[in-house]
């Protein structure tokens, strides 16, 4: 009886120890999920309302992003989906910073939420 | 026996909750939303000042002292200079981030998701970004690859946190990023060819986690898969990708960006 109890306790302790020792240090932080997308609404609120709000910048939800083409001796391949705008800005030989919008951009909700 | 099984079940549930608490993008932000948004915008401006159209971007999702030796960042993706169409129809320039994200409700699977710098840094443990900007010809080739749907062609949705970059049995965000870069460089999505080239030229990071811990992880967690490794576990990381580009003269600039570093851009920490 005592032997069985000891065996049981040892087994439980080992399992609990194993749980603690499993490589939590390897935990990825790149999980994505429905709640992530659902949380986009609360993210928008956090960025726009109250003390935590971003001052002096508009918060915008993105619908789509299309890569901008590199020009200036590095022509895009035919039929490229990239958009080519403000040719002088995009010229690879320019030293000026690429233009960046002032808006704080966040991803929109998942397509399933638009139904 | 029933009592034992319920204890194991509770222990597993607790462990699972613990890991998700530290591993999800959904968690409560550690920093003020305005701090995150400002940092994200500063990373964009820094990269735009370097005229980066496509670059490797990395973030830190958990405390540095909990990461294995040699692993500085926990998530890696490609930032792509884009024309962003907003919900109100306006079109604005900025960076979109092309990610491979592990599915929260099915951690052994992943999907490809585009988000934006504020989303990317939302749940970080530290306001710190790794950036590695390839040379312009390489950027152009990666851009071509993205326009030709290469990211989805080299995506394997079977996820492992410790995926072996030398084969395609499982994949994580870092291996996927490396796949896109190599597919762009070699202009192929033939996985056997890509993996042969990776094996020949890419130096992965040996993982300094005890074999016992890895064994336990692979037993109890679907997303930790060890069978694709023979011998010591080696993985792709932000640093190993940056070094790979640098060693083959394909890197234009790299840096670790922090708010302090940005406050004095002259002291930019080149790596």
CSV table of C-alpha atoms in Angstrom, one decimal:
chain,number,residue,atom,x,y,z
A,1,UNK,CA,0.0,0.0,0.0
A,2,UNK,CA,2.8,2.4,1.1
A,3,UNK,CA,4.9,1.3,-1.9
A,4,UNK,CA,2.0,2.1,-4.3
A,5,UNK,CA,1.4,5.5,-2.7
A,6,UNK,CA,5.1,6.3,-3.0
A,7,UNK,CA,5.1,5.3,-6.7
A,8,UNK,CA,2.1,7.4,-7.4
A,9,UNK,CA,3.6,10.5,-5.6
A,10,UNK,CA,6.8,10.0,-7.5
A,11,UNK,CA,5.0,9.8,-10.8
A,12,UNK,CA,2.9,12.9,-10.1
A,13,UNK,CA,6.0,14.9,-8.9
A,14,UNK,CA,8.0,13.9,-12.0
A,15,UNK,CA,5.2,15.0,-14.3
A,16,UNK,CA,4.8,18.3,-12.6
A,17,UNK,CA,8.6,18.8,-12.7
A,18,UNK,CA,8.5,18.0,-16.4
A,19,UNK,CA,5.9,20.6,-17.0
A,20,UNK,CA,8.0,23.2,-15.3
A,21,UNK,CA,11.1,22.1,-17.2
A,22,UNK,CA,9.6,22.0,-20.7
A,23,UNK,CA,11.4,24.6,-22.8
A,24,UNK,CA,9.3,27.7,-22.0
A,25,UNK,CA,12.3,29.7,-23.0
A,26,UNK,CA,11.7,28.6,-26.5
A,27,UNK,CA,8.2,30.1,-26.5
A,28,UNK,CA,7.5,31.9,-29.7
A,29,UNK,CA,5.8,35.2,-29.6
A,30,UNK,CA,4.6,35.1,-33.2
A,31,UNK,CA,1.3,33.5,-32.5
A,32,UNK,CA,-1.7,34.8,-34.4
A,33,UNK,CA,-5.3,34.1,-33.9
A,34,UNK,CA,-8.8,35.2,-34.1
A,35,UNK,CA,-8.6,37.1,-30.9
A,36,UNK,CA,-5.6,39.0,-32.3
A,37,UNK,CA,-7.8,40.2,-35.1
A,38,UNK,CA,-10.8,40.8,-32.9
A,39,UNK,CA,-8.4,42.8,-30.6
A,40,UNK,CA,-7.7,45.2,-33.5
A,41,UNK,CA,-10.8,47.2,-32.3
A,42,UNK,CA,-9.5,47.5,-28.8
A,43,UNK,CA,-6.0,48.4,-30.2
A,44,UNK,CA,-7.6,51.2,-32.2
A,45,UNK,CA,-9.4,52.5,-29.0
A,46,UNK,CA,-6.1,52.3,-27.0
A,47,UNK,CA,-4.4,54.4,-29.7
A,48,UNK,CA,-7.1,57.0,-30.0
A,49,UNK,CA,-8.8,57.4,-26.6
A,50,UNK,CA,-7.5,58.6,-23.2
A,51,UNK,CA,-4.0,59.1,-21.8
A,52,UNK,CA,-2.5,56.3,-23.9
A,53,UNK,CA,-3.6,57.9,-27.2
A,54,UNK,CA,-1.1,59.0,-29.8
A,55,UNK,CA,-1.0,62.8,-29.9
A,56,UNK,CA,-0.9,64.6,-33.2
A,57,UNK,CA,-1.2,61.7,-35.5
A,58,UNK,CA,-4.2,60.0,-37.0
A,59,UNK,CA,-4.8,56.3,-36.5
A,60,UNK,CA,-5.8,54.5,-39.7
A,61,UNK,CA,-6.9,51.0,-40.4
A,62,UNK,CA,-5.2,49.5,-43.5
A,63,UNK,CA,-7.2,47.6,-46.1
A,64,UNK,CA,-4.4,46.6,-48.4
A,65,UNK,CA,-0.6,47.2,-49.0
A,66,UNK,CA,1.0,47.0,-52.4
A,67,UNK,CA,4.8,47.0,-52.6
A,68,UNK,CA,6.2,50.2,-54.2
A,69,UNK,CA,8.6,49.7,-57.0
A,70,UNK,CA,12.3,50.6,-57.0
A,71,UNK,CA,13.2,52.7,-60.0
A,72,UNK,CA,16.4,54.3,-61.3
A,73,UNK,CA,18.3,51.6,-63.1
A,74,UNK,CA,16.5,48.8,-61.3
A,75,UNK,CA,13.4,48.4,-63.5
A,76,UNK,CA,10.7,46.2,-62.2
A,77,UNK,CA,9.9,43.0,-64.1
A,78,UNK,CA,7.1,43.2,-66.7
A,79,UNK,CA,3.7,42.8,-65.2
A,80,UNK,CA,5.0,43.6,-61.7
A,81,UNK,CA,2.3,44.1,-59.1
A,82,UNK,CA,4.4,46.9,-57.5
A,83,UNK,CA,3.0,50.4,-57.7
A,84,UNK,CA,5.3,53.0,-59.0
A,85,UNK,CA,4.6,56.5,-57.6
A,86,UNK,CA,6.5,59.7,-57.2
A,87,UNK,CA,9.3,58.5,-59.5
A,88,UNK,CA,11.8,61.0,-58.2
A,89,UNK,CA,11.3,59.8,-54.6
A,90,UNK,CA,11.7,56.2,-55.6
A,91,UNK,CA,14.9,56.7,-57.6
A,92,UNK,CA,17.5,54.3,-56.3
A,93,UNK,CA,20.2,56.9,-56.9
A,94,UNK,CA,18.5,59.4,-54.6
A,95,UNK,CA,19.9,60.1,-51.1
A,96,UNK,CA,16.6,61.5,-49.7
A,97,UNK,CA,14.7,59.4,-47.2
A,98,UNK,CA,11.7,57.5,-48.6
A,99,UNK,CA,8.5,59.3,-47.7
A,100,UNK,CA,6.6,57.8,-44.8
A,101,UNK,CA,3.1,58.7,-43.8
A,102,UNK,CA,2.4,60.4,-40.5
A,103,UNK,CA,-0.6,58.2,-39.7
A,104,UNK,CA,-0.3,55.3,-37.3
A,105,UNK,CA,-1.4,52.4,-39.4
A,106,UNK,CA,-2.8,49.2,-38.0
A,107,UNK,CA,-4.2,46.1,-39.7
A,108,UNK,CA,-8.0,45.8,-40.1
A,109,UNK,CA,-10.2,43.0,-38.8
A,110,UNK,CA,-10.1,39.6,-40.5
A,111,UNK,CA,-12.3,39.0,-43.6
A,112,UNK,CA,-14.6,36.7,-41.5
A,113,UNK,CA,-15.6,39.7,-39.5
A,114,UNK,CA,-16.8,41.6,-42.6
A,115,UNK,CA,-19.5,39.1,-43.3
B,1,UNK,CA,-5.0,6.4,-12.0
B,2,UNK,CA,-7.9,8.7,-12.8
B,3,UNK,CA,-6.6,11.1,-10.1
B,4,UNK,CA,-3.1,11.0,-11.7
B,5,UNK,CA,-4.5,11.7,-15.1
B,6,UNK,CA,-6.5,14.7,-13.9
B,7,UNK,CA,-3.3,16.1,-12.2
B,8,UNK,CA,-1.4,15.7,-15.5
B,9,UNK,CA,-4.3,17.3,-17.4
B,10,UNK,CA,-4.3,20.3,-15.0
B,11,UNK,CA,-0.5,20.6,-15.1
B,12,UNK,CA,-0.6,20.5,-18.9
B,13,UNK,CA,-3.3,23.1,-19.0
B,14,UNK,CA,-1.5,25.4,-16.6
B,15,UNK,CA,1.7,25.0,-18.7
B,16,UNK,CA,-0.1,25.7,-21.9
B,17,UNK,CA,-1.7,28.8,-20.5
B,18,UNK,CA,1.7,30.0,-19.2
B,19,UNK,CA,3.3,29.6,-22.6
B,20,UNK,CA,0.5,31.3,-24.4
B,21,UNK,CA,0.6,34.2,-22.0
B,22,UNK,CA,4.2,34.8,-23.0
B,23,UNK,CA,4.0,33.7,-26.7
B,24,UNK,CA,1.1,35.5,-28.1
B,25,UNK,CA,0.8,38.7,-30.1
B,26,UNK,CA,-2.6,39.2,-28.5
B,27,UNK,CA,-1.4,39.9,-25.0
B,28,UNK,CA,-1.8,43.2,-23.3
B,29,UNK,CA,0.8,45.7,-24.4
B,30,UNK,CA,3.6,46.1,-21.9
B,31,UNK,CA,4.2,49.6,-23.1
B,32,UNK,CA,1.9,52.6,-23.5
B,33,UNK,CA,0.2,52.4,-26.9
B,34,UNK,CA,1.6,55.8,-27.8
B,35,UNK,CA,5.1,54.6,-26.9
B,36,UNK,CA,4.7,51.6,-29.2
B,37,UNK,CA,3.3,53.7,-32.0
B,38,UNK,CA,6.1,56.2,-31.7
B,39,UNK,CA,8.7,53.6,-31.6
B,40,UNK,CA,7.2,51.8,-34.6
B,41,UNK,CA,7.1,55.1,-36.6
B,42,UNK,CA,10.8,55.8,-35.6
B,43,UNK,CA,11.8,52.4,-36.9
B,44,UNK,CA,10.0,53.2,-40.2
B,45,UNK,CA,11.7,56.5,-40.4
B,46,UNK,CA,15.1,55.1,-39.7
B,47,UNK,CA,14.6,52.5,-42.4
B,48,UNK,CA,13.2,55.0,-44.8
B,49,UNK,CA,16.3,57.2,-44.2
B,50,UNK,CA,18.4,54.2,-45.4
B,51,UNK,CA,16.1,54.0,-48.4
B,52,UNK,CA,15.2,50.4,-47.5
B,53,UNK,CA,12.5,49.0,-49.8
B,54,UNK,CA,12.7,45.5,-48.3
B,55,UNK,CA,14.5,44.5,-45.1
B,56,UNK,CA,14.5,41.8,-42.5
B,57,UNK,CA,12.9,43.0,-39.2
B,58,UNK,CA,12.9,41.3,-35.8
B,59,UNK,CA,11.4,41.9,-32.4
B,60,UNK,CA,11.7,40.6,-28.9
B,61,UNK,CA,8.6,39.0,-27.4
B,62,UNK,CA,10.0,37.7,-24.1
B,63,UNK,CA,12.6,38.7,-21.6
B,64,UNK,CA,16.2,38.4,-22.9
B,65,UNK,CA,17.3,36.3,-19.9
B,66,UNK,CA,14.7,33.6,-20.8
B,67,UNK,CA,16.1,33.2,-24.3
B,68,UNK,CA,18.6,30.5,-25.2
B,69,UNK,CA,22.2,31.8,-25.7
B,70,UNK,CA,22.7,33.2,-29.2
B,71,UNK,CA,19.0,34.0,-29.7
B,72,UNK,CA,18.4,37.8,-29.4
B,73,UNK,CA,15.0,38.1,-31.1
B,74,UNK,CA,11.9,36.0,-31.1
B,75,UNK,CA,10.1,36.9,-34.3
B,76,UNK,CA,11.5,37.7,-37.7
B,77,UNK,CA,9.7,39.0,-40.9
B,78,UNK,CA,10.1,41.1,-44.0
B,79,UNK,CA,9.2,44.8,-44.0
B,80,UNK,CA,8.2,46.0,-47.4
B,81,UNK,CA,7.9,49.6,-48.4
B,82,UNK,CA,4.4,49.8,-49.8
B,83,UNK,CA,1.5,52.0,-50.9
B,84,UNK,CA,-1.1,51.4,-48.1
B,85,UNK,CA,-4.7,51.9,-48.8
B,86,UNK,CA,-6.6,53.0,-45.7
B,87,UNK,CA,-10.2,52.2,-44.8
B,88,UNK,CA,-11.2,55.7,-45.9
B,89,UNK,CA,-9.7,55.0,-49.4
B,90,UNK,CA,-6.6,57.2,-48.9
B,91,UNK,CA,-3.3,55.8,-50.2
B,92,UNK,CA,-0.2,56.5,-48.1
B,93,UNK,CA,3.4,55.3,-48.2
B,94,UNK,CA,4.8,53.2,-45.3
B,95,UNK,CA,6.0,49.7,-44.4
B,96,UNK,CA,3.9,46.6,-44.4
B,97,UNK,CA,5.3,43.6,-42.6
B,98,UNK,CA,5.0,40.2,-44.2
B,99,UNK,CA,4.8,37.6,-41.4
B,100,UNK,CA,4.5,33.9,-40.8
B,101,UNK,CA,2.4,33.7,-37.7
B,102,UNK,CA,1.9,30.6,-35.6
B,103,UNK,CA,-1.9,29.9,-35.2
B,104,UNK,CA,-2.9,30.5,-31.6
B,105,UNK,CA,-5.6,27.8,-31.6
B,106,UNK,CA,-3.5,25.3,-33.6
B,107,UNK,CA,0.1,25.9,-32.6
B,108,UNK,CA,1.6,23.3,-34.9
B,109,UNK,CA,0.2,25.3,-37.9
B,110,UNK,CA,1.0,28.8,-39.3
B,111,UNK,CA,-0.4,31.3,-41.8
B,112,UNK,CA,1.0,34.2,-43.7
B,113,UNK,CA,-0.3,37.6,-42.5
B,114,UNK,CA,0.5,41.2,-43.4
B,115,UNK,CA,0.4,43.7,-40.6
B,116,UNK,CA,2.0,47.1,-39.8
B,117,UNK,CA,4.8,48.3,-37.5
B,118,UNK,CA,2.5,49.3,-34.7
B,119,UNK,CA,0.9,45.8,-34.8
B,120,UNK,CA,4.3,44.2,-35.1
B,121,UNK,CA,5.6,45.8,-31.9
B,122,UNK,CA,2.3,45.8,-30.0
B,123,UNK,CA,3.0,43.0,-27.5
B,124,UNK,CA,6.8,43.2,-27.3
B,125,UNK,CA,8.8,42.7,-24.1
B,126,UNK,CA,11.3,45.4,-25.1
B,127,UNK,CA,11.1,48.3,-27.5
B,128,UNK,CA,13.9,46.9,-29.6
B,129,UNK,CA,14.1,46.1,-33.3
B,130,UNK,CA,16.7,44.2,-35.3
B,131,UNK,CA,16.9,45.4,-38.9
B,132,UNK,CA,19.0,43.9,-41.7
B,133,UNK,CA,18.8,45.8,-45.0
B,134,UNK,CA,20.0,43.8,-48.1
B,135,UNK,CA,21.9,45.5,-50.9
B,136,UNK,CA,19.6,47.2,-53.5
B,137,UNK,CA,19.9,44.5,-56.1
B,138,UNK,CA,18.9,41.9,-53.5
B,139,UNK,CA,16.0,44.1,-52.4
B,140,UNK,CA,14.9,44.3,-55.9
B,141,UNK,CA,14.9,40.5,-56.3
B,142,UNK,CA,13.0,40.0,-53.0
B,143,UNK,CA,10.5,42.6,-54.2
B,144,UNK,CA,10.1,40.6,-57.5
B,145,UNK,CA,9.7,37.4,-55.5
B,146,UNK,CA,7.0,39.0,-53.3
B,147,UNK,CA,5.2,40.2,-56.4
B,148,UNK,CA,5.3,36.7,-57.8
B,149,UNK,CA,3.7,35.2,-54.7
B,150,UNK,CA,6.9,33.4,-53.7
B,151,UNK,CA,6.2,33.8,-49.9
B,152,UNK,CA,3.2,31.5,-50.2
B,153,UNK,CA,5.0,29.1,-52.6
B,154,UNK,CA,7.8,28.6,-50.0
B,155,UNK,CA,5.5,28.4,-47.0
B,156,UNK,CA,5.1,25.1,-45.2
B,157,UNK,CA,2.2,25.5,-42.7
B,158,UNK,CA,3.5,22.7,-40.5
B,159,UNK,CA,5.0,24.8,-37.7
B,160,UNK,CA,7.8,24.1,-35.3
B,161,UNK,CA,9.4,26.6,-33.0
B,162,UNK,CA,12.8,24.9,-33.6
B,163,UNK,CA,12.4,24.1,-37.3
B,164,UNK,CA,15.5,22.8,-39.0
B,165,UNK,CA,16.3,25.3,-41.8
B,166,UNK,CA,18.0,22.6,-43.8
B,167,UNK,CA,14.8,20.7,-44.6
B,168,UNK,CA,11.2,21.4,-45.2
B,169,UNK,CA,9.5,19.1,-42.7
B,170,UNK,CA,8.5,21.9,-40.4
B,171,UNK,CA,8.9,25.7,-40.7
B,172,UNK,CA,9.0,28.8,-38.4
B,173,UNK,CA,9.0,32.5,-39.2
B,174,UNK,CA,12.8,32.7,-39.5
B,175,UNK,CA,13.1,29.8,-41.8
B,176,UNK,CA,10.3,31.2,-44.0
B,177,UNK,CA,12.1,34.5,-44.2
B,178,UNK,CA,15.3,32.7,-45.2
B,179,UNK,CA,13.3,30.7,-47.8
B,180,UNK,CA,12.0,33.9,-49.4
B,181,UNK,CA,15.5,35.5,-49.5
B,182,UNK,CA,17.0,32.4,-51.1
B,183,UNK,CA,14.1,31.9,-53.5
B,184,UNK,CA,14.6,35.5,-54.6
B,185,UNK,CA,18.4,35.1,-54.9
B,186,UNK,CA,18.3,31.8,-56.8
B,187,UNK,CA,15.0,32.6,-58.7
B,188,UNK,CA,13.5,29.3,-57.8
B,189,UNK,CA,10.9,27.9,-55.5
B,190,UNK,CA,12.1,24.4,-55.9
B,191,UNK,CA,12.4,23.4,-52.3
B,192,UNK,CA,15.0,20.6,-52.8
B,193,UNK,CA,17.3,23.1,-54.5
B,194,UNK,CA,16.7,25.8,-51.9
B,195,UNK,CA,17.5,23.5,-49.1
B,196,UNK,CA,20.6,22.2,-50.8
B,197,UNK,CA,21.8,25.7,-51.2
B,198,UNK,CA,20.9,26.6,-47.6
B,199,UNK,CA,22.9,23.6,-46.4
B,200,UNK,CA,25.9,24.7,-48.5
B,201,UNK,CA,26.0,28.3,-47.5
B,202,UNK,CA,23.9,29.2,-44.4
B,203,UNK,CA,25.3,28.8,-40.9
B,204,UNK,CA,22.5,28.2,-38.4
B,205,UNK,CA,22.5,28.9,-34.6
B,206,UNK,CA,23.1,25.8,-32.5
B,207,UNK,CA,20.5,25.8,-29.7
B,208,UNK,CA,21.9,25.8,-26.2
B,209,UNK,CA,18.9,24.1,-24.6
B,210,UNK,CA,19.4,20.8,-22.8
B,211,UNK,CA,18.4,17.7,-24.7
B,212,UNK,CA,16.1,16.7,-21.8
B,213,UNK,CA,14.2,20.0,-22.0
B,214,UNK,CA,13.9,19.6,-25.8
B,215,UNK,CA,12.7,16.1,-25.3
B,216,UNK,CA,10.1,17.2,-22.8
B,217,UNK,CA,9.0,20.1,-25.1
B,218,UNK,CA,8.6,17.8,-28.1
B,219,UNK,CA,6.6,15.3,-26.0
B,220,UNK,CA,4.2,17.9,-24.5
B,221,UNK,CA,4.0,20.6,-27.1
B,222,UNK,CA,2.9,20.1,-30.7
B,223,UNK,CA,4.8,23.2,-31.9
B,224,UNK,CA,8.2,21.9,-30.6
B,225,UNK,CA,9.1,19.2,-33.1
B,226,UNK,CA,12.6,17.6,-32.9
B,227,UNK,CA,12.4,14.8,-35.5
B,228,UNK,CA,13.5,17.1,-38.3
B,229,UNK,CA,16.9,17.4,-36.7
B,230,UNK,CA,19.7,14.9,-36.7
B,231,UNK,CA,22.1,15.5,-33.8
B,232,UNK,CA,22.3,19.0,-32.3
B,233,UNK,CA,19.3,21.2,-32.9
B,234,UNK,CA,20.3,24.2,-35.0
B,235,UNK,CA,17.9,27.0,-36.1
B,236,UNK,CA,17.8,30.1,-38.2
B,237,UNK,CA,17.7,33.4,-36.3
B,238,UNK,CA,17.7,37.1,-37.1
B,239,UNK,CA,21.4,37.2,-36.4
B,240,UNK,CA,22.3,34.1,-38.6
B,241,UNK,CA,20.3,35.6,-41.5
B,242,UNK,CA,22.0,38.9,-41.1
B,243,UNK,CA,25.4,37.2,-41.0
B,244,UNK,CA,24.5,35.1,-44.0
B,245,UNK,CA,23.8,38.2,-46.0
B,246,UNK,CA,26.9,39.9,-44.7
B,247,UNK,CA,29.2,36.9,-45.4
B,248,UNK,CA,28.1,36.9,-49.0
B,249,UNK,CA,28.3,40.7,-49.5
B,250,UNK,CA,24.5,41.0,-49.8
B,251,UNK,CA,24.0,43.2,-46.7
B,252,UNK,CA,23.9,47.0,-47.1
B,253,UNK,CA,23.2,47.9,-43.4
B,254,UNK,CA,22.1,46.4,-40.1
B,255,UNK,CA,21.3,47.8,-36.7
B,256,UNK,CA,19.6,47.1,-33.4
B,257,UNK,CA,17.2,50.0,-32.9
B,258,UNK,CA,16.1,51.1,-29.4
B,259,UNK,CA,14.5,54.3,-28.2
B,260,UNK,CA,17.8,55.4,-26.7
B,261,UNK,CA,19.7,54.7,-29.9
B,262,UNK,CA,17.1,56.7,-31.8
B,263,UNK,CA,17.4,59.7,-29.4
B,264,UNK,CA,20.9,60.0,-30.5
B,265,UNK,CA,21.0,58.7,-34.0
B,266,UNK,CA,24.7,59.6,-34.3
B,267,UNK,CA,25.4,56.8,-31.8
B,268,UNK,CA,23.6,54.2,-34.0
B,269,UNK,CA,24.7,50.8,-32.9
B,270,UNK,CA,26.0,49.2,-36.1
B,271,UNK,CA,26.1,45.4,-35.9
